[in-house]
């Protein structure tokens, strides 16, 4: 079968990547989607069970740091687009093991860029069908550093209907000031991507998104970890005083933004993606407790005593808040879900997919796919 486009999505077995792969495979049957993933602890092919037999989907177990392999995949599949999500993504792990983050996030991105350049530059950055090639790099708002908490109690925002906790927001022009090894490695990779545009003319796009939540997120991150702990009546480790603020976006809304930007975004531009949805950790934790307790038929307040304040994360960024006005004005994107709806959907999904959670927490998902793909 001839495909109109051949697109590599890296990190497609991870949380956000699996939603992006599913969206592209189902919405664009004429595209061949090549999921390139190393299957680290965070990669789980069970996230893609429903689409794995689609005729326009291919899985390639590969490490993005392996330049020769990336080059081979680019050539073998006539790749004309890359949506790059593969990364080490958990801040706490980066504090313990920064080398792995530098390797994958910086060197891995560079290896992918260099492979794409080797194949695309000689053809004038156009694919076999004459379409312009595109290297789309998925990054995070954490590269911008941390914002002040000038309104600890929250105030109505001028630019959104939601409460905000400070006067400033991350825009596309905010200076990079990463604090954690994770955000430093992502910032470095963003710089490399832009350098490939400025130096060689590679058609690149970078987006910086706020915290995502939704189905298939690895339960080391706040929302799935806490839903699972509440379900099993285990302590909820709140770092510091729980006063840190994060800006949450439903993962499918991130995937819809990626789809729009991949197709309509302007080369060399940066777009911030976020839903103007700031929450203090302790408030979101109370929403999770309330929702899980209600869905499990427990009385209101039943799990509140699970809240356990623990030593703060080192260098814990105080507040993230994205201003996504540019994306809204230039490309017309808005998130589809209100937070209340998104969190209800998410909690229900985890409660109804206990088998998925058990597989992940027991490590069985790694054993299962060992035989097929793991080395
Ligand atoms: P994740 O940790 O759930 O998934 C990462 C995926 O990358 C896994 O499938 C893993 O196997 C794969 N991978 C890791 N190292 C690899 C390597 N060397 N070669 C090939 N594959 C490798 O991450 P996520 O939360 O889905 O995040 C995806 C991307 O989005 C990351 O680039 C992250 O920085 C960015 N991002 C995440 C968030 C968030 O809230 N999760 C927000 C903004 C941006
Ligand atoms: P996390 O989901 O790790 O995302 P990020 O660090 O990229 O924002 O954490 C979200 C917030 O929740 C962050 O402020 C740290 C806090 N947190 C806890 O308080 N306890 C936990 O066990 C975890 C995992 C996170």
Coordinates of C-alpha atoms and ligand atoms in Angstrom, one line a residue:
X1 CA 0.0 0.0 0.0
X2 CA 1.2 3.5 -0.8
X3 CA 1.0 6.0 1.9
X4 CA 0.6 9.8 1.4
X5 CA 2.9 10.4 4.4
X6 CA 5.3 8.4 6.5
X7 CA 5.6 9.8 10.0
X8 CA 7.8 8.6 12.8
X9 CA 6.4 9.2 16.2
X10 CA 9.0 8.7 18.9
X11 CA 8.0 7.6 22.4
X12 CA 4.7 6.3 21.1
X13 CA 4.4 3.6 23.8
X14 CA 4.5 6.2 26.5
X15 CA 1.7 8.3 28.0
X16 CA 1.2 11.2 25.7
X17 CA 2.8 9.4 22.7
X18 CA 0.2 6.6 22.8
X19 CA -2.6 9.2 22.5
X20 CA -0.8 10.9 19.6
X21 CA -0.2 7.6 17.8
X22 CA -3.8 6.5 18.3
X23 CA -5.1 9.8 17.0
X24 CA -2.9 9.8 13.9
X25 CA -3.5 6.1 13.1
X26 CA -7.3 6.4 13.3
X27 CA -7.7 9.9 11.8
X28 CA -5.3 9.6 8.9
X29 CA -5.6 6.1 7.3
X30 CA -3.5 7.3 4.4
X31 CA -0.5 8.1 6.6
X32 CA 1.9 5.4 7.8
X33 CA 2.7 5.9 11.5
X34 CA 6.0 4.4 12.6
X35 CA 6.1 4.2 16.4
X36 CA 9.8 4.3 17.4
X37 CA 10.2 3.4 21.1
X38 CA 12.9 1.8 23.2
X39 CA 10.3 0.4 25.7
X40 CA 12.0 1.8 28.8
X41 CA 10.1 1.3 32.1
X42 CA 7.7 4.0 30.8
X43 CA 6.9 2.4 27.5
X44 CA 4.0 0.0 27.5
X45 CA 2.6 -1.5 24.3
X46 CA -0.6 -2.4 26.1
X47 CA -1.4 1.4 25.7
X48 CA -1.9 0.7 22.0
X49 CA -3.6 -2.6 22.0
X50 CA -6.7 -1.3 20.3
X51 CA -4.8 0.0 17.2
X52 CA -1.8 -2.4 17.0
X53 CA -3.2 -4.3 14.1
X54 CA -4.0 -1.3 12.0
X55 CA -2.6 -1.5 8.4
X56 CA -1.1 2.0 8.7
X57 CA 0.7 1.3 12.0
X58 CA 4.2 -0.1 12.5
X59 CA 6.2 -0.5 15.7
X60 CA 10.0 -0.3 15.8
X61 CA 11.7 -1.0 19.0
X62 CA 14.7 1.3 18.9
X63 CA 16.8 3.7 21.0
X64 CA 16.7 7.2 19.6
X65 CA 20.4 7.5 20.6
X66 CA 21.3 4.9 18.0
X67 CA 22.1 7.2 15.1
X68 CA 22.6 4.4 12.6
X69 CA 19.3 2.8 13.5
X70 CA 17.5 6.2 13.1
X71 CA 19.1 6.7 9.7
X72 CA 18.1 3.2 8.6
X73 CA 14.4 3.8 9.7
X74 CA 14.3 7.2 8.0
X75 CA 15.5 5.7 4.7
X76 CA 13.5 2.4 5.0
X77 CA 10.2 4.1 5.5
X78 CA 10.8 7.2 3.4
X79 CA 10.0 9.3 6.4
X80 CA 8.9 12.9 5.8
X81 CA 7.7 13.9 9.2
X82 CA 8.9 13.3 12.8
X83 CA 6.9 14.0 15.9
X84 CA 9.4 13.6 18.7
X85 CA 8.1 12.7 22.2
X86 CA 10.6 10.1 23.4
X87 CA 12.2 11.3 26.6
X88 CA 12.9 10.5 30.2
X89 CA 10.1 12.5 31.7
X90 CA 10.0 12.3 35.5
X91 CA 11.6 15.1 37.5
X92 CA 12.2 12.9 40.6
X93 CA 14.1 10.4 38.5
X94 CA 16.2 13.2 37.0
X95 CA 17.2 14.3 40.4
X96 CA 18.6 10.8 41.2
X97 CA 20.0 10.0 37.8
X98 CA 20.7 13.1 35.6
X99 CA 23.0 11.2 33.2
X100 CA 20.2 9.2 31.7
X101 CA 18.3 12.4 31.1
X102 CA 21.2 14.0 29.3
X103 CA 21.7 10.9 27.2
X104 CA 18.1 10.4 26.0
X105 CA 16.8 13.9 26.0
X106 CA 19.8 15.7 24.7
X107 CA 21.9 13.1 22.8
X108 CA 18.9 11.2 21.6
X109 CA 17.3 14.3 20.2
X110 CA 20.6 15.3 18.5
X111 CA 20.9 11.8 17.0
X112 CA 17.4 12.1 15.6
X113 CA 18.0 15.6 14.2
X114 CA 21.3 14.5 12.6
X115 CA 19.6 11.4 11.0
X116 CA 16.8 13.6 9.6
X117 CA 19.2 16.1 8.3
X118 CA 21.3 13.4 6.5
X119 CA 18.2 12.2 4.7
X120 CA 16.2 15.4 4.2
X121 CA 18.9 18.1 3.4
X122 CA 20.0 16.5 0.0
X123 CA 16.4 16.6 -1.2
X124 CA 15.9 20.2 -0.2
X125 CA 13.9 19.3 2.9
X126 CA 11.1 17.7 0.9
X127 CA 9.7 14.2 1.1
X128 CA 9.3 11.7 -1.8
X129 CA 5.8 13.1 -2.6
X130 CA 7.2 16.7 -2.7
X131 CA 5.7 17.6 0.7
X132 CA 7.8 19.8 3.0
X133 CA 9.4 17.7 5.7
X134 CA 8.8 18.5 9.3
X135 CA 10.6 17.9 12.6
X136 CA 8.2 18.6 15.4
X137 CA 9.7 18.6 18.9
X138 CA 7.4 18.2 21.9
X139 CA 8.7 20.0 24.9
X140 CA 7.5 21.2 28.3
X141 CA 6.7 24.5 30.1
X142 CA 9.2 23.5 32.7
X143 CA 12.1 24.9 30.6
X144 CA 10.9 28.4 31.5
X145 CA 11.6 27.8 35.2
X146 CA 9.2 28.8 37.9
X147 CA 6.7 31.6 38.4
X148 CA 6.0 33.6 41.6
X149 CA 2.9 32.8 43.7
X150 CA 1.8 36.4 44.2
X151 CA -1.8 35.5 44.9
X152 CA -1.5 32.4 47.2
X153 CA -5.3 32.3 47.7
X154 CA -6.0 32.6 44.0
X155 CA -7.7 35.5 42.0
X156 CA -10.0 35.6 39.0
X157 CA -7.8 35.9 35.9
X158 CA -8.0 38.6 33.2
X159 CA -7.3 36.2 30.4
X160 CA -9.3 33.1 31.5
X161 CA -12.4 32.3 33.6
X162 CA -10.3 30.3 36.0
X163 CA -8.5 31.4 39.2
X164 CA -4.8 32.1 38.9
X165 CA -2.1 32.3 41.6
X166 CA 0.2 34.9 40.2
X167 CA 0.4 37.9 37.8
X168 CA 2.9 36.4 35.3
X169 CA 2.6 33.5 32.8
X170 CA 4.9 31.6 30.5
X171 CA 4.7 33.0 27.0
X172 CA 6.7 32.0 24.0
X173 CA 9.1 34.8 24.7
X174 CA 9.8 33.9 28.4
X175 CA 13.5 33.4 29.0
X176 CA 14.6 29.8 29.5
X177 CA 15.5 29.2 33.2
X178 CA 15.3 25.5 33.8
X179 CA 15.9 24.3 37.4
X180 CA 15.7 20.5 37.4
X181 CA 18.0 18.1 35.5
X182 CA 14.8 17.1 33.6
X183 CA 13.9 20.6 32.5
X184 CA 17.6 21.4 31.8
X185 CA 17.8 18.4 29.5
X186 CA 14.6 19.4 27.7
X187 CA 15.8 23.0 27.4
X188 CA 19.0 21.8 25.8
X189 CA 17.1 19.6 23.3
X190 CA 14.9 22.6 22.4
X191 CA 18.0 24.6 21.7
X192 CA 19.4 21.9 19.5
X193 CA 16.2 21.7 17.5
X194 CA 16.2 25.5 16.9
X195 CA 19.9 25.4 16.1
X196 CA 19.2 22.9 13.3
X197 CA 16.7 25.3 11.8
X198 CA 19.0 28.3 12.1
X199 CA 22.1 26.6 10.9
X200 CA 20.9 24.1 8.3
X201 CA 17.4 25.3 7.5
X202 CA 15.6 22.3 8.9
X203 CA 11.8 22.8 9.0
X204 CA 11.2 22.5 12.8
X205 CA 8.5 23.4 15.2
X206 CA 8.7 23.4 19.0
X207 CA 5.8 23.3 21.4
X208 CA 6.0 23.7 25.2
X209 CA 3.0 22.2 27.1
X210 CA 1.8 22.2 30.6
X211 CA 1.3 19.2 32.9
X212 CA -0.9 16.5 31.2
X213 CA -3.3 14.1 32.8
X214 CA -5.5 11.3 31.6
X215 CA -5.5 7.5 30.8
X216 CA -2.3 5.5 30.5
X217 CA 0.0 7.8 32.5
X218 CA 2.7 5.9 34.4
X219 CA 1.8 5.8 38.1
X220 CA 4.9 7.6 39.3
X221 CA 3.3 10.9 38.4
X222 CA 1.0 12.7 40.8
X223 CA -2.5 12.0 39.4
X224 CA -2.4 8.2 38.6
X225 CA -0.2 7.5 41.7
X226 CA -2.7 9.2 44.0
X227 CA -5.8 7.7 42.4
X228 CA -4.2 4.2 42.8
X229 CA -3.1 4.9 46.4
X230 CA -6.6 6.2 47.4
X231 CA -8.1 3.1 45.9
X232 CA -5.9 0.9 48.0
X233 CA -6.1 3.1 51.0
X234 CA -2.4 3.9 51.0
X235 CA -0.7 7.1 52.1
X236 CA -0.6 10.1 49.7
X237 CA 2.9 11.6 49.9
X238 CA 2.4 15.4 49.5
X239 CA 5.8 17.1 48.9
X240 CA 6.3 20.2 51.2
X241 CA 3.1 21.9 52.0
X242 CA 1.3 21.0 48.8
X243 CA 1.3 24.7 47.9
X244 CA 3.0 24.3 44.5
X245 CA 0.8 25.2 41.5
X246 CA 0.6 23.2 38.2
X247 CA -1.4 24.0 35.1
X248 CA -3.2 20.8 34.0
X249 CA -4.3 19.8 30.5
X250 CA -6.2 16.7 29.5
X251 CA -3.9 14.5 27.4
X252 CA -6.3 14.2 24.4
X253 CA -6.4 18.0 24.2
X254 CA -2.6 18.0 24.0
X255 CA -2.9 15.4 21.2
X256 CA -5.4 17.6 19.3
X257 CA -3.0 20.6 19.6
X258 CA -0.1 18.4 18.3
X259 CA -2.3 17.3 15.3
X260 CA -3.3 20.9 14.5
X261 CA 0.3 22.3 14.9
X262 CA 1.9 19.4 12.9
X263 CA -0.4 20.2 10.0
X264 CA -1.0 24.0 10.2
X265 CA 1.8 25.4 12.5
X266 CA 4.4 27.7 11.0
X267 CA 7.9 26.4 10.5
X268 CA 10.5 27.8 13.1
X269 CA 7.7 28.9 15.4
X270 CA 7.2 28.0 19.0
X271 CA 3.7 27.5 20.5
X272 CA 2.8 27.2 24.1
X273 CA 0.0 24.7 24.9
X274 CA -2.1 24.9 28.0
X275 CA -5.6 25.2 29.3
X276 CA -5.5 28.1 31.7
X277 CA -6.2 25.6 34.5
X278 CA -4.0 26.2 37.5
X279 CA -4.4 24.1 40.6
X280 CA -2.5 24.0 43.9
X281 CA -1.3 20.4 44.5
X282 CA -3.3 20.1 47.8
X283 CA -6.5 21.3 46.1
X284 CA -6.2 18.8 43.2
X285 CA -5.4 16.0 45.7
X286 CA -8.7 16.9 47.6
X287 CA -10.6 16.7 44.3
X288 CA -9.1 13.3 43.6
X289 CA -10.0 12.0 47.1
X290 CA -13.6 13.3 46.7
X291 CA -14.0 11.8 43.3
X292 CA -12.5 8.3 44.1
X293 CA -14.4 8.1 47.3
X294 CA -17.7 9.0 45.6
X295 CA -17.1 6.5 42.8
X296 CA -16.2 3.7 45.2
X297 CA -19.2 4.4 47.4
X298 CA -17.2 5.7 50.4
X299 CA -18.6 8.5 52.6
X300 CA -17.3 12.0 51.8
X301 CA -14.0 12.6 53.5
X302 CA -13.3 8.9 54.0
X303 CA -9.7 9.1 52.5
X304 CA -8.7 12.5 53.7
X305 CA -6.5 11.0 56.5
X306 CA -4.3 9.5 53.8
X307 CA -2.7 12.9 53.1
X308 CA 0.8 12.7 54.4
X309 CA 3.1 15.7 54.2
X310 CA 6.7 14.5 53.3
X311 CA 10.0 16.2 52.7
X312 CA 9.8 18.5 49.7
X313 CA 11.3 17.7 46.3
X314 CA 14.8 19.3 45.9
X315 CA 14.5 22.5 43.9
X316 CA 10.7 22.1 43.6
X317 CA 9.4 24.7 41.1
X318 CA 6.7 26.8 42.8
X319 CA 4.3 27.6 40.0
X320 CA 3.8 26.8 36.3
X321 CA 1.2 28.7 34.3
X322 CA 1.0 28.7 30.5
X323 CA -0.3 31.5 28.3
X324 CA -1.5 29.7 25.2
X325 CA -3.1 32.8 23.6
X326 CA -0.9 32.6 20.5
X327 CA -2.0 29.1 19.7
X328 CA -5.6 30.1 20.2
X329 CA -5.4 33.3 18.1
X330 CA -3.2 32.0 15.2
X331 CA -4.5 28.4 14.9
X332 CA -7.9 28.5 16.7
X333 CA -7.1 25.8 19.2
X334 CA -9.0 25.5 22.5
X335 CA -9.1 22.6 24.9
X336 CA -12.3 20.5 24.5
X337 CA -12.7 19.5 28.1
X338 CA -13.4 21.4 31.3
X339 CA -11.2 20.2 34.1
X340 CA -14.1 18.8 36.2
X341 CA -15.1 16.6 33.2
X342 CA -11.5 15.6 32.5
X343 CA -10.7 14.6 36.0
X344 CA -14.0 12.6 36.4
X345 CA -13.2 10.8 33.1
X346 CA -9.6 10.1 34.2
X347 CA -10.5 8.8 37.7
X348 CA -13.2 6.5 36.2
X349 CA -10.7 5.2 33.6
X350 CA -8.1 4.2 36.2
X351 CA -10.8 2.6 38.4
X352 CA -12.2 0.7 35.5
X353 CA -8.7 -0.4 34.2
X354 CA -7.3 -1.9 37.4
X355 CA -5.8 -4.7 35.2
X356 CA -3.7 -2.1 33.4
X357 CA -2.6 -0.5 36.7
X358 CA -1.8 -3.9 38.2
X359 CA 0.3 -4.9 35.2
X360 CA 2.2 -1.7 35.5
X361 CA 2.7 -1.7 39.2
X362 CA 3.7 -5.3 39.3
X363 CA 6.1 -4.9 36.4
X364 CA 4.3 -7.7 34.5
X365 CA 3.8 -5.5 31.4
X366 CA 7.6 -5.7 31.0
X367 CA 7.7 -9.5 31.2
X368 CA 4.8 -9.9 28.8
X369 CA 6.4 -7.9 26.0
X370 CA 9.9 -9.2 26.8
X371 CA 9.4 -12.2 24.5
X372 CA 8.3 -10.1 21.6
X373 CA 10.3 -7.0 21.7
X374 CA 12.6 -6.4 24.7
X375 CA 16.3 -7.3 24.4
Ligands
LIG1 P1 6.6 8.9 29.2 O1 7.7 8.9 30.2 O2 5.2 8.4 29.6 O3 7.0 8.2 27.9 C1 8.2 8.3 27.3 C2 8.3 7.3 26.2 O4 9.6 7.5 25.6 C3 8.3 5.8 26.7 O5 7.5 5.1 25.9 C4 9.7 5.4 26.6 O6 9.9 4.0 26.4 C5 10.3 6.2 25.4 N1 11.7 6.4 25.5 C6 12.5 6.8 26.5 N2 13.8 6.8 26.2 C7 13.8 6.4 24.9 C8 14.9 6.2 24.0 N3 16.2 6.5 24.4 N4 14.6 5.8 22.7 C9 13.3 5.6 22.3 N5 12.3 5.7 23.2 C10 12.5 6.1 24.4 O7 6.5 10.5 28.8 P2 5.2 11.4 28.5 O8 4.7 12.0 29.8 O9 4.3 10.8 27.6 O10 6.0 12.6 27.8 C11 6.2 12.6 26.4 C12 6.9 13.8 25.9 O11 6.1 15.0 26.3 C13 8.3 14.1 26.6 O12 9.1 14.6 25.7 C14 7.9 15.1 27.7 O13 9.1 15.9 28.0 C15 6.9 15.9 27.1 N6 5.9 16.5 28.0 C16 5.3 15.8 29.0 C17 4.4 16.4 29.8 C18 3.6 15.6 30.8 O14 2.9 16.2 31.6 N7 3.7 14.3 30.9 C19 4.0 17.8 29.6 C20 4.7 18.5 28.6 C21 5.6 17.9 27.8
LIG2 P1 4.5 15.3 38.7 O1 3.3 14.6 38.4 O2 5.8 14.5 39.1 O3 4.8 16.4 37.6 P2 5.9 17.6 37.5 O4 6.9 17.4 38.6 O5 6.5 17.4 36.1 O6 5.1 18.8 37.7 O7 4.2 16.2 40.0 C1 3.2 17.2 40.0 C2 3.2 18.0 41.3 O8 2.9 17.1 42.4 C3 4.6 18.5 41.6 O9 4.5 19.8 42.2 C4 5.2 17.5 42.6 C5 4.0 17.0 43.3 N1 4.0 15.6 43.8 C6 3.8 15.3 45.1 O10 3.5 16.2 45.9 N2 3.9 14.0 45.5 C7 4.2 13.0 44.7 O11 4.3 11.8 45.1 C8 4.4 13.3 43.3 C9 4.8 12.2 42.3 C10 4.3 14.6 42.9

